[in-house]
Short mmCIF file of C-alpha atoms in Angstrom, two decimals:
data_model
loop_
_atom_site.label_atom_id
_atom_site.label_comp_id
_atom_site.label_asym_id
_atom_site.label_seq_id
_atom_site.Cartn_x
_atom_site.Cartn_y
_atom_site.Cartn_z
CA MET A 1 -8.05 24.41 -10.08
CA ALA A 2 -6.18 25.78 -7.21
CA LYS A 3 -6.86 25.86 -3.60
CA ARG A 4 -5.94 28.47 -1.04
CA ALA A 5 -7.03 28.52 2.57
CA SER A 6 -6.27 30.31 5.77
CA SER A 7 -3.76 27.70 6.70
CA THR A 8 -3.22 26.50 3.19
CA THR A 9 -2.42 28.74 0.27
CA THR A 10 -1.95 27.78 -3.31
CA SER A 11 -1.09 30.79 -5.32
CA ALA A 12 -0.02 34.38 -5.02
CA ARG A 13 1.37 36.99 -7.34
CA THR A 14 2.54 39.60 -4.85
CA PRO A 15 4.21 39.43 -1.43
CA PRO A 16 1.74 38.94 1.42
CA SER A 17 0.49 42.03 3.18
CA THR A 18 0.89 42.38 6.93
CA GLU A 19 -2.40 44.22 7.24
CA HIS A 20 -4.56 41.11 7.24
CA LEU A 21 -4.51 37.67 8.80
CA ALA A 22 -2.38 35.09 7.08
CA THR A 23 -4.00 32.46 4.94
CA PRO A 24 -3.55 29.03 6.58
CA ALA A 25 -4.43 26.98 3.51
CA ALA A 26 -4.76 27.82 -0.15
CA GLY A 27 -5.13 26.21 -3.53
CA ARG A 28 -4.35 27.07 -7.11
CA CYS A 29 -5.31 25.52 -10.40
CA THR A 30 -2.84 26.14 -13.22
CA SER A 31 -4.18 26.42 -16.74
CA GLU A 32 -1.36 24.93 -18.80
CA HIS A 33 -1.75 21.46 -17.34
CA SER A 34 -5.17 21.39 -15.76
CA LEU A 35 -7.10 22.62 -18.79
CA GLN A 36 -5.40 20.29 -21.23
CA ASN A 37 -6.02 17.28 -18.99
CA ALA A 38 -9.51 18.44 -18.04
CA MET A 39 -10.51 18.87 -21.67
CA THR A 40 -9.18 15.41 -22.56
CA GLN A 41 -11.22 13.84 -19.79
CA LEU A 42 -14.22 16.03 -20.58
CA ARG A 43 -14.19 14.85 -24.19
CA GLN A 44 -14.16 11.27 -22.94
CA GLN A 45 -17.07 12.02 -20.64
CA LEU A 46 -19.10 13.78 -23.34
CA GLY A 47 -18.28 11.05 -25.83
CA ARG A 48 -20.02 8.56 -23.55
CA ASN A 49 -22.61 10.66 -21.86
CA LEU A 50 -25.00 13.29 -23.13
CA PRO A 51 -27.36 14.75 -20.51
CA TRP A 52 -30.80 15.77 -21.80
CA PRO A 53 -33.14 16.99 -19.07
CA ALA A 54 -36.86 17.09 -19.59
CA ALA A 55 -38.24 20.24 -21.19
CA ALA A 56 -41.76 21.58 -21.48
CA GLN A 57 -44.06 19.11 -23.25
CA TRP A 58 -41.21 16.57 -23.44
CA HIS A 59 -40.82 13.59 -21.15
CA ALA A 60 -37.35 12.07 -21.04
CA ALA A 61 -35.53 9.26 -19.25
CA LEU A 62 -31.88 8.51 -19.93
CA LEU A 63 -30.99 4.82 -20.04
CA PRO A 64 -27.45 3.36 -19.73
CA ALA A 65 -25.53 2.63 -22.90
CA SER A 66 -25.71 -0.96 -24.07
CA GLN A 67 -22.63 -3.10 -23.59
CA GLY A 68 -20.32 -2.64 -26.55
CA HIS A 69 -22.16 0.37 -27.97
CA SER A 70 -20.97 3.95 -27.87
CA HIS A 71 -24.39 5.56 -28.03
CA ARG A 72 -26.78 6.11 -25.18
CA THR A 73 -30.49 5.52 -25.46
CA LEU A 74 -32.61 8.52 -24.60
CA THR A 75 -36.26 7.63 -24.25
CA LEU A 76 -37.55 11.05 -25.23
CA THR A 77 -41.27 11.39 -25.83
CA HIS A 78 -42.92 14.44 -27.33
CA THR A 79 -46.67 14.29 -27.54
CA GLY A 80 -48.91 16.78 -29.26
CA ARG A 81 -52.63 16.58 -29.80
CA SER A 82 -55.31 18.63 -31.49
CA GLU A 83 -58.81 17.76 -32.61
CA ALA A 84 -57.55 16.00 -35.73
CA VAL A 85 -53.84 15.31 -35.21
CA ALA A 86 -51.87 13.37 -32.60
CA ASP A 87 -48.08 12.99 -32.92
CA ALA A 88 -45.24 11.55 -30.84
CA LEU A 89 -41.43 11.36 -31.05
CA THR A 90 -39.83 8.50 -29.08
CA ARG A 91 -36.68 6.34 -28.74
CA VAL A 92 -34.11 9.03 -29.34
CA LYS A 93 -30.55 7.68 -29.62
CA VAL A 94 -27.46 9.86 -29.76
CA THR A 95 -25.29 7.83 -32.15
CA HIS A 96 -22.44 10.28 -32.72
CA LEU A 97 -20.90 13.21 -30.88
CA GLN A 98 -17.80 14.96 -32.17
CA LEU A 99 -16.12 17.99 -30.58
CA ASN A 100 -13.74 19.16 -33.27
CA PHE A 101 -12.57 22.18 -31.31
CA SER A 102 -13.23 22.71 -27.62
CA GLU A 103 -11.59 25.14 -25.26
CA LEU A 104 -11.76 25.69 -21.53
CA HIS A 105 -10.09 28.80 -20.15
CA PHE A 106 -10.09 31.16 -17.19
CA GLN A 107 -11.71 34.56 -17.44
CA PRO A 108 -11.00 37.13 -14.69
CA GLU A 109 -12.30 37.85 -12.14
CA GLN A 110 -14.60 34.92 -11.26
CA HIS A 111 -15.49 33.10 -14.47
CA LEU A 112 -14.72 29.85 -16.21
CA ALA A 113 -15.37 29.88 -19.98
CA PHE A 114 -16.14 26.79 -22.06
CA ARG A 115 -16.34 27.03 -25.83
CA ILE A 116 -17.17 24.42 -28.49
CA ASN A 117 -16.75 25.32 -32.17
CA ASN A 118 -17.71 23.30 -35.24
CA GLY A 119 -19.04 20.31 -33.32
CA SER A 120 -21.37 17.68 -34.74
CA ILE A 121 -24.05 15.39 -33.38
CA SER A 122 -26.15 12.60 -34.91
CA MET A 123 -29.41 11.22 -33.54
CA ARG A 124 -32.03 8.66 -34.48
CA PHE A 125 -35.60 8.61 -33.23
CA ARG A 126 -39.03 7.14 -34.02
CA ARG A 127 -42.03 9.19 -35.09
CA GLN A 128 -45.72 8.45 -34.84
CA LEU A 129 -48.44 10.55 -36.48
CA LEU A 130 -52.19 10.00 -36.36
CA TYR A 131 -54.22 12.24 -38.71
CA TRP A 132 -57.89 11.38 -38.45
CA PHE A 133 -57.91 7.76 -39.63
CA PHE A 134 -54.46 7.90 -41.25
CA TYR A 135 -51.60 6.46 -39.18
CA ASP A 136 -47.95 7.16 -40.05
CA VAL A 137 -44.99 5.40 -38.36
CA GLY A 138 -41.31 5.71 -39.25
CA SER A 139 -37.84 6.76 -38.13
CA ILE A 140 -35.82 9.93 -38.60
CA LYS A 141 -32.04 10.13 -38.71
CA THR A 142 -30.70 13.62 -38.18
CA SER A 143 -27.22 15.10 -38.06
CA ALA A 144 -26.29 18.59 -36.98
CA GLU A 145 -23.04 20.21 -38.10
CA GLY A 146 -21.37 23.46 -37.20
CA VAL A 147 -22.54 23.28 -33.59
CA ASN A 148 -21.14 26.29 -31.69
CA ILE A 149 -21.59 26.66 -27.93
CA HIS A 150 -20.18 29.33 -25.64
CA THR A 151 -20.84 29.12 -21.90
CA LEU A 152 -19.61 31.27 -19.04
CA LEU A 153 -19.74 29.95 -15.46
CA ARG A 154 -19.46 32.32 -12.51
CA LEU A 155 -17.73 30.77 -9.50
CA SER A 156 -18.55 31.93 -5.98
CA ARG A 157 -18.62 30.96 -2.32
CA ASP A 158 -21.95 30.04 -0.73
CA LYS A 159 -23.01 30.71 2.86
CA GLY A 160 -21.53 27.43 4.04
CA GLY A 161 -18.14 28.19 2.52
CA ARG A 162 -18.49 25.80 -0.43
CA LEU A 163 -17.41 26.46 -3.98
CA LYS A 164 -20.51 26.93 -6.15
CA ILE A 165 -21.48 27.82 -9.70
CA ALA A 166 -23.52 30.94 -8.97
CA ASN A 167 -24.90 31.53 -12.46
CA MET A 168 -24.28 30.63 -16.05
CA SER A 169 -24.67 32.32 -19.43
CA CYS A 170 -24.94 30.38 -22.67
CA ASN A 171 -25.10 30.96 -26.43
CA ALA A 172 -25.63 28.13 -28.91
CA SER A 173 -26.18 27.83 -32.65
CA ILE A 174 -26.28 25.14 -35.35
CA ALA A 175 -25.05 25.97 -38.86
CA ARG A 176 -26.39 23.01 -40.83
CA MET A 177 -28.73 20.11 -40.31
CA HIS A 178 -29.56 17.04 -42.39
CA ALA A 179 -32.35 14.50 -42.00
CA GLY A 180 -33.22 11.10 -43.48
CA PHE A 181 -36.69 9.60 -43.28
CA SER A 182 -38.33 6.19 -43.48
CA GLY A 183 -41.90 4.99 -43.15
CA THR A 184 -45.25 5.55 -44.79
CA LEU A 185 -44.84 9.22 -45.65
CA ARG A 186 -41.10 9.10 -46.40
CA LYS A 187 -41.48 10.82 -49.81
CA VAL A 188 -43.61 13.57 -48.32
CA TYR A 189 -41.08 14.24 -45.58
CA GLU A 190 -38.22 14.26 -48.09
CA PHE A 191 -40.10 16.78 -50.21
CA LEU A 192 -40.54 18.98 -47.14
CA ALA A 193 -37.03 18.23 -45.82
CA VAL A 194 -35.75 21.82 -46.02
CA LEU A 195 -38.67 23.15 -44.05
CA ILE A 196 -38.55 20.32 -41.53
CA THR A 197 -34.78 20.48 -40.94
CA THR A 198 -34.94 24.25 -40.53
CA GLY A 199 -37.54 23.84 -37.83
CA MET A 200 -35.63 20.99 -36.20
CA ARG A 201 -32.41 23.04 -36.25
CA TYR A 202 -34.16 25.88 -34.48
CA VAL A 203 -35.77 23.60 -31.88
CA LEU A 204 -32.52 21.74 -31.17
CA SER A 205 -30.46 24.91 -30.86
CA GLN A 206 -33.02 26.23 -28.37
CA GLN A 207 -32.64 23.07 -26.25
CA ILE A 208 -28.82 23.11 -25.94
CA CYS A 209 -28.57 25.96 -23.41
CA PRO A 210 -31.31 24.64 -21.07
CA VAL A 211 -29.47 21.31 -21.05
CA LEU A 212 -26.14 22.96 -20.20
CA ASN A 213 -27.74 25.24 -17.60
CA HIS A 214 -29.22 22.21 -15.89
CA ALA A 215 -25.88 20.39 -16.06
CA GLY A 216 -23.97 23.34 -14.60
CA LEU A 217 -26.33 24.77 -12.00
CA VAL A 218 -27.84 21.49 -10.81
CA LEU A 219 -25.64 18.52 -11.66
CA LEU A 220 -22.19 20.11 -11.22
CA ASN A 221 -23.28 21.87 -8.05
CA SER A 222 -24.45 18.52 -6.67
CA LEU A 223 -20.95 17.23 -7.43
CA LEU A 224 -19.39 20.18 -5.58
CA ASP A 225 -21.61 19.34 -2.61
CA THR A 226 -19.51 16.17 -2.13
CA VAL A 227 -16.45 18.28 -1.22
CA PRO A 228 -15.89 17.98 2.56
CA VAL A 229 -16.02 21.43 4.19
CA ARG A 230 -16.54 20.99 7.95
CA ASN A 231 -16.39 17.37 9.04
CA PRO A 232 -15.07 15.24 11.94
CA VAL A 233 -11.64 13.68 11.41
CA ASP A 234 -12.03 11.16 14.25
CA ASP A 235 -13.74 11.00 17.65
CA HIS A 236 -11.76 13.97 18.96
CA ILE A 237 -11.21 16.68 16.33
CA GLY A 238 -12.78 18.04 13.15
CA SER A 239 -11.49 19.89 10.09
CA ASP A 240 -12.73 23.08 8.45
CA TYR A 241 -11.97 23.74 4.76
CA SER A 242 -14.60 26.41 4.18
CA LEU A 243 -13.73 29.18 1.72
CA LEU A 244 -12.89 32.56 3.16
CA ASN A 245 -14.00 34.49 0.07
CA ASP A 246 -15.01 34.09 -3.56
CA PRO A 247 -12.52 32.43 -5.93
CA HIS A 248 -10.07 34.76 -7.63
CA VAL A 249 -9.61 33.98 -11.32
CA THR A 250 -6.69 35.18 -13.45
CA THR A 251 -5.88 34.29 -17.04
CA ASP A 252 -3.63 31.46 -15.79
CA THR A 253 -4.97 30.33 -12.42
CA ILE A 254 -7.91 29.99 -10.07
CA ASP A 255 -6.99 30.83 -6.46
CA LEU A 256 -9.07 29.62 -3.51
CA ASP A 257 -8.47 30.75 0.07
CA PHE A 258 -9.50 28.09 2.58
CA LYS A 259 -9.83 28.37 6.33
CA GLY A 260 -7.68 25.23 6.59
CA MET A 261 -7.83 24.50 10.32
CA PHE A 262 -8.85 21.94 12.93
CA PHE A 263 -10.98 22.21 16.08
CA PRO A 264 -11.82 19.99 19.08
CA LEU A 265 -15.26 18.42 18.67
CA ARG A 266 -16.27 18.99 22.28
CA SER A 267 -15.53 22.74 22.09
CA GLU A 268 -15.66 23.81 18.45
CA ASN A 269 -15.19 27.51 19.20
CA GLU A 270 -11.95 26.95 21.11
CA THR A 271 -9.40 27.45 18.34
CA LEU A 272 -5.81 28.59 18.00
CA ALA A 273 -5.01 32.12 16.84
CA ASN A 274 -3.42 32.22 13.39
CA LEU A 275 -0.05 33.99 13.46
CA ALA A 276 1.62 32.07 10.64
CA ALA A 277 3.06 33.69 7.53
CA GLU A 278 0.95 33.56 4.37
CA PRO A 279 2.17 30.93 1.90
CA LEU A 280 3.32 31.93 -1.57
CA ILE A 281 2.85 29.64 -4.56
CA THR A 282 5.14 30.02 -7.54
CA GLU A 283 5.18 26.51 -9.05
CA SER A 284 3.18 25.65 -12.17
CA GLU A 285 4.26 22.14 -13.23
CA ARG A 286 1.17 20.41 -11.79
CA MET A 287 -2.56 20.94 -12.30
CA VAL A 288 -3.28 21.77 -8.67
CA TYR A 289 -1.20 23.25 -5.86
CA MET A 290 -2.13 23.42 -2.20
CA ALA A 291 -0.06 25.32 0.33
CA LEU A 292 -0.24 24.43 4.03
CA SER A 293 1.18 26.84 6.57
CA GLU A 294 2.45 25.95 10.05
CA TYR A 295 -0.95 26.99 11.41
CA PHE A 296 -2.62 24.09 9.59
CA PHE A 297 -0.58 21.57 11.61
CA ASP A 298 -0.48 23.65 14.82
CA SER A 299 -4.28 23.82 14.92
CA ALA A 300 -4.46 20.02 14.67
CA LEU A 301 -1.95 19.56 17.50
CA PHE A 302 -3.73 22.21 19.59
CA SER A 303 -7.10 20.51 19.04
CA TYR A 304 -5.77 17.13 20.13
CA TYR A 305 -4.22 18.75 23.19
CA GLN A 306 -7.50 20.47 24.08
CA ALA A 307 -9.31 17.16 23.60
CA GLY A 308 -7.09 15.68 26.33
CA VAL A 309 -5.81 12.72 24.31
CA LEU A 310 -2.08 13.54 24.36
CA SER A 311 -1.27 11.30 27.34
CA MET A 312 -0.27 7.68 27.88
CA GLU A 313 0.12 5.32 30.83
CA PHE A 314 2.30 2.21 31.26
CA VAL A 315 1.36 -0.13 34.09
CA GLY A 316 3.23 -3.14 35.48
CA ASP A 317 4.46 -5.47 32.75
CA GLU A 318 3.91 -2.80 30.10
CA VAL A 319 7.15 -1.23 31.36
CA PRO A 320 10.16 -3.08 29.84
CA LYS A 321 12.18 -5.10 32.38
CA ASP A 322 15.52 -3.41 31.67
CA LEU A 323 13.89 0.01 32.08
CA GLN A 324 12.39 -1.08 35.42
CA VAL A 325 15.84 -2.06 36.66
CA LEU A 326 17.35 1.27 35.59
CA LEU A 327 14.52 3.28 37.14
CA ARG A 328 14.75 1.44 40.45
CA ALA A 329 18.53 1.89 40.50
CA SER A 330 18.29 5.60 39.68
CA LEU A 331 15.60 6.17 42.31
CA PHE A 332 17.10 3.80 44.87
CA GLY A 333 17.44 6.56 47.47
CA SER A 334 13.70 7.23 47.44
CA ILE A 335 12.68 3.57 47.30
CA MET A 336 14.87 2.37 50.19
CA LEU A 337 13.04 4.67 52.63
CA MET A 338 9.74 2.88 51.99
CA SER A 339 8.40 -0.31 53.54
CA PRO A 340 9.35 -3.58 51.73
CA GLU A 341 5.83 -4.29 50.44
CA VAL A 342 5.69 -0.81 48.91
CA ALA A 343 9.27 -0.87 47.58
CA ASP A 344 8.58 -4.11 45.69
CA ALA A 345 5.34 -2.82 44.13
CA PRO A 346 5.21 -2.61 40.32
CA LEU A 347 6.03 0.63 38.56
CA THR A 348 3.55 2.85 36.76
CA LEU A 349 4.69 5.46 34.24
CA LYS A 350 2.49 8.37 33.15
CA LEU A 351 3.37 10.57 30.20
CA ARG A 352 1.34 13.74 29.67
CA VAL A 353 1.92 16.58 27.21
CA THR A 354 1.95 19.85 29.17
CA GLU A 355 1.31 22.28 26.31
CA ALA A 356 0.18 22.11 22.72
CA PRO A 357 3.03 20.87 20.47
CA ARG A 358 4.33 23.26 17.83
CA CYS A 359 5.21 22.61 14.20
CA THR A 360 8.18 24.21 12.45
CA ILE A 361 8.57 24.10 8.67
CA ARG A 362 11.89 24.93 7.05
CA PRO A 363 13.32 24.23 3.58
CA SER A 364 15.33 21.41 5.19
CA GLY A 365 12.22 19.68 6.52
CA THR A 366 9.37 19.70 9.03
CA SER A 367 9.67 19.11 12.78
CA VAL A 368 7.37 19.02 15.81
CA SER A 369 8.45 20.17 19.29
CA VAL A 370 6.84 18.44 22.29
CA ALA A 371 7.13 19.19 26.03
CA ALA A 372 5.73 16.59 28.43
CA LEU A 373 5.66 15.58 32.09
CA PHE A 374 6.96 12.09 32.87
CA ASN A 375 5.82 10.82 36.28
CA ILE A 376 7.13 7.61 37.88
CA PHE A 377 4.94 5.90 40.48
CA LEU A 378 4.96 2.85 42.66
CA ALA A 379 1.61 1.05 42.51
CA PRO A 380 1.15 -1.01 45.69
CA LEU A 381 -1.87 -3.30 45.68
CA ASP A 382 -5.08 -1.67 46.93
CA GLN A 383 -3.26 1.56 47.78
CA PRO A 384 -2.97 4.97 46.11
CA LEU A 385 -0.10 5.56 43.70
CA ILE A 386 3.12 6.79 45.31
CA LEU A 387 5.06 9.38 43.30
CA LEU A 388 8.76 8.58 43.04
CA SER A 389 9.85 11.29 40.63
CA SER A 390 8.47 13.89 38.26
CA LEU A 391 10.56 14.50 35.16
CA THR A 392 10.28 17.03 32.38
CA MET A 393 10.75 15.62 28.89
CA GLU A 394 11.51 17.59 25.75
CA ALA A 395 11.46 15.94 22.35
CA ARG A 396 11.80 16.96 18.74
CA LEU A 397 10.12 14.84 16.09
CA SER A 398 10.80 14.93 12.37
CA ALA A 399 7.68 14.84 10.22
CA LYS A 400 7.39 13.50 6.68
CA VAL A 401 4.25 14.77 4.93
CA VAL A 402 2.88 12.81 1.96
CA LEU A 403 -0.29 13.03 -0.12
CA HIS A 404 -1.89 9.73 -1.09
CA LYS A 405 -5.00 9.97 -3.27
CA LYS A 406 -7.21 12.28 -1.16
CA ALA A 407 -5.51 11.76 2.21
CA LEU A 408 -2.74 13.89 3.74
CA ARG A 409 -0.54 11.63 5.87
CA VAL A 410 2.24 12.42 8.36
CA GLN A 411 5.00 10.00 9.41
CA LEU A 412 6.77 10.97 12.66
CA ASP A 413 10.21 9.95 13.87
CA LEU A 414 11.90 10.77 17.20
CA ARG A 415 15.10 12.77 16.60
CA ARG A 416 16.06 14.55 19.83
CA PHE A 417 15.17 13.68 23.38
CA ARG A 418 16.19 14.82 26.84
CA ILE A 419 14.85 14.61 30.39
CA TYR A 420 15.63 16.52 33.55
CA SER A 421 14.30 16.60 37.08
CA ASN A 422 12.00 19.28 38.39
CA GLN A 423 13.31 18.70 41.91
CA SER A 424 17.10 19.10 41.80
CA ALA A 425 20.08 19.38 39.46
CA LEU A 426 21.68 16.41 41.26
CA GLU A 427 18.75 14.19 40.36
CA SER A 428 19.00 15.39 36.77
CA LEU A 429 22.60 14.14 36.67
CA ALA A 430 21.49 10.81 38.09
CA LEU A 431 18.93 10.50 35.30
CA ILE A 432 21.48 10.74 32.48
CA PRO A 433 21.72 6.90 32.19
CA LEU A 434 17.94 6.84 31.62
CA GLN A 435 18.09 8.96 28.46
CA GLY A 436 18.79 6.00 26.16
CA PRO A 437 16.28 3.50 27.64
CA LEU A 438 13.51 6.10 27.79
CA LYS A 439 14.17 7.12 24.20
CA THR A 440 13.96 3.45 23.23
CA LEU A 441 10.67 3.18 25.12
CA LEU A 442 9.28 6.08 23.12
CA GLN A 443 10.53 4.69 19.81
CA MET A 444 9.27 1.15 20.44
CA THR A 445 5.89 1.86 22.03
CA ILE A 446 4.68 5.44 21.68
CA MET A 447 5.87 6.34 18.16
CA PRO A 448 4.29 3.25 16.47
CA PHE A 449 1.02 4.05 18.26
CA ILE A 450 1.08 7.67 17.03
CA ASN A 451 2.04 6.72 13.47
CA GLU A 452 -0.75 4.16 13.33
CA LYS A 453 -3.18 6.99 14.06
CA THR A 454 -1.64 9.41 11.54
CA LYS A 455 -1.44 6.70 8.86
CA ARG A 456 -5.16 7.10 8.16
CA GLY A 457 -4.51 10.70 7.17
CA VAL A 458 -6.75 13.72 6.82
CA ARG A 459 -8.94 14.06 3.73
CA ILE A 460 -8.16 16.94 1.38
CA PRO A 461 -11.24 18.72 -0.08
CA LEU A 462 -11.87 17.19 -3.50
CA PRO A 463 -15.13 16.13 -5.19
CA GLU A 464 -16.11 12.49 -5.30
CA GLY A 465 -14.76 10.65 -8.33
CA MET A 466 -11.53 12.70 -8.49
CA ASP A 467 -8.11 11.75 -7.08
CA PHE A 468 -4.63 13.25 -6.96
CA THR A 469 -1.76 11.71 -8.95
CA LYS A 470 1.95 12.53 -9.38
CA GLU A 471 2.09 14.23 -5.99
CA VAL A 472 5.07 16.46 -5.16
CA VAL A 473 5.69 17.94 -1.67
CA ARG A 474 8.13 20.80 -1.16
CA SER A 475 9.15 22.55 2.07
CA HIS A 476 9.54 26.31 2.29
CA LEU A 477 10.08 28.77 5.12
CA GLY A 478 6.93 28.46 7.20
CA TYR A 479 4.79 26.39 4.81
CA LEU A 480 4.56 23.37 2.52
CA THR A 481 3.39 23.24 -1.08
CA ILE A 482 1.79 20.11 -2.46
CA GLY A 483 1.43 19.81 -6.22
CA ALA A 484 -0.54 17.12 -8.03
CA ASP A 485 -2.42 16.29 -11.19
CA LEU A 486 -6.12 15.45 -11.14
CA HIS A 487 -7.50 12.10 -12.25
CA PHE A 488 -11.14 11.15 -12.80
CA SER A 489 -11.38 7.79 -11.01
CA LYS A 490 -15.12 7.67 -11.85
CA GLY A 491 -17.17 9.04 -14.70
CA LEU A 492 -18.95 12.30 -13.96
CA ARG A 493 -22.30 10.79 -14.89
CA GLU A 494 -21.64 7.80 -12.64
CA VAL A 495 -21.00 10.09 -9.68
CA ILE A 496 -23.96 12.38 -10.45
CA GLU A 497 -26.39 9.50 -10.95
CA LYS A 498 -25.20 8.01 -7.66
CA LEU A 499 -25.90 11.31 -5.91
CA ARG A 500 -29.34 11.60 -7.50
CA ALA A 501 -30.34 8.01 -6.69
CA PRO A 502 -33.04 7.84 -3.99
CA PRO A 503 -31.94 6.24 -0.71
CA GLY A 504 -32.70 2.54 -0.46
CA PRO A 505 -35.46 1.20 1.77
CA ALA A 506 -34.67 0.92 5.45
CA PRO A 507 -33.80 -2.63 6.59
CA PRO A 508 -36.65 -4.50 8.32
CA PRO A 509 -36.48 -4.49 12.12
CA MET A 510 -34.80 -7.54 13.59
CA ALA A 511 -36.64 -9.71 16.05
CA ALA A 512 -35.44 -9.54 19.61
#
């Protein structure tokens, strides 16, 4: 699968047009790797799990496989009754499932095709027949060969911007079927075996497509519902990965255009305009590629700035001693004019970002430019703060972007730093000795604080039970591409059954 969004883009065949807004995020799924790996994992899933939803006049409950056994027990009960006859089929066990040839491929413009040819399945179940006063009990072992299934899934975007399976077409047939009988009327059933197996083959072939339709339209869509679309990142900002349009399917890829942006939680409609170039994906070594434009990162920085959290304050002993000495020496002219009790008051430093930081992505790496106001105060006891100096600070941070499992993390490092006075050029010259100590203050106190926050990362939209492996990050002009393979960390049935499980009872109220 691939992913493309308005600040992230994953695949493109032609140069971007200037007639429409750039895509901030996008994703692409490449067929050569993703389909081979997906089919391998799908075979493993199908080999362990066979969904069989209830059909008309059948009551079914799927039980977990016993420890050490490959089959799953399907308590499937069919009951029929007339004036003279009552029959029931129970305790169905799927003992063998073989997919000799299976193929998953992309079909333009919006479809995913899944084909199984010459498969086989074996089952065992118990029969009960009551005919007037005659009671027949026994078991039936059946095997179906030449199972052919062709399904076509149409992918689309729902109203909430999620990826959905809109509809599904299915054709299924069984070439041959065999049955073995035991019990009271075994000889009678063997004599009528051809007629019975023909009927069973027809009934089973008619049940395959309803099973697959239920799996695709209900179970797989419930799995897609676990993909985060618009969720809070922390207490200040949220992320939006909603799709901009329906998926675009080619013979080799699936391209998804995401919104790929962040917003402040207190004012969700206050967002940054997207002026970034549209990413272009050309790689194909990994199963999935996601492209993140500069807008993806700029919108996060803008949202934090709008949330008012890009500021810090250092009071009293929080200011290093050597820095206090340098600051008092540099501002000696202002301090000496004050009364002794004020001049000896502790220092307070306030750092506040004056405009939203900007991200720049180049083939050589990623950087973040920050402009801030650095105010130095004296803090006499029980008196208002006294401003000694107001400095402008400009810094350039290098950013290392990594993808770990489902989280996108950023590690920042201070590269360039300079300060100058807003009051006079002479004061700016006097502040030159402060460049080194202030840079050390930023590196020792502020940068670890910021990196501790970014270490948690931002979740990338991926269904529950799936993780990224073999991640590769590459820098381009104006955007990043992140390639990875997909890994099923949980079985599909395990995830789906967890989603379908009813919520547990509420805890009892605690006594005061």
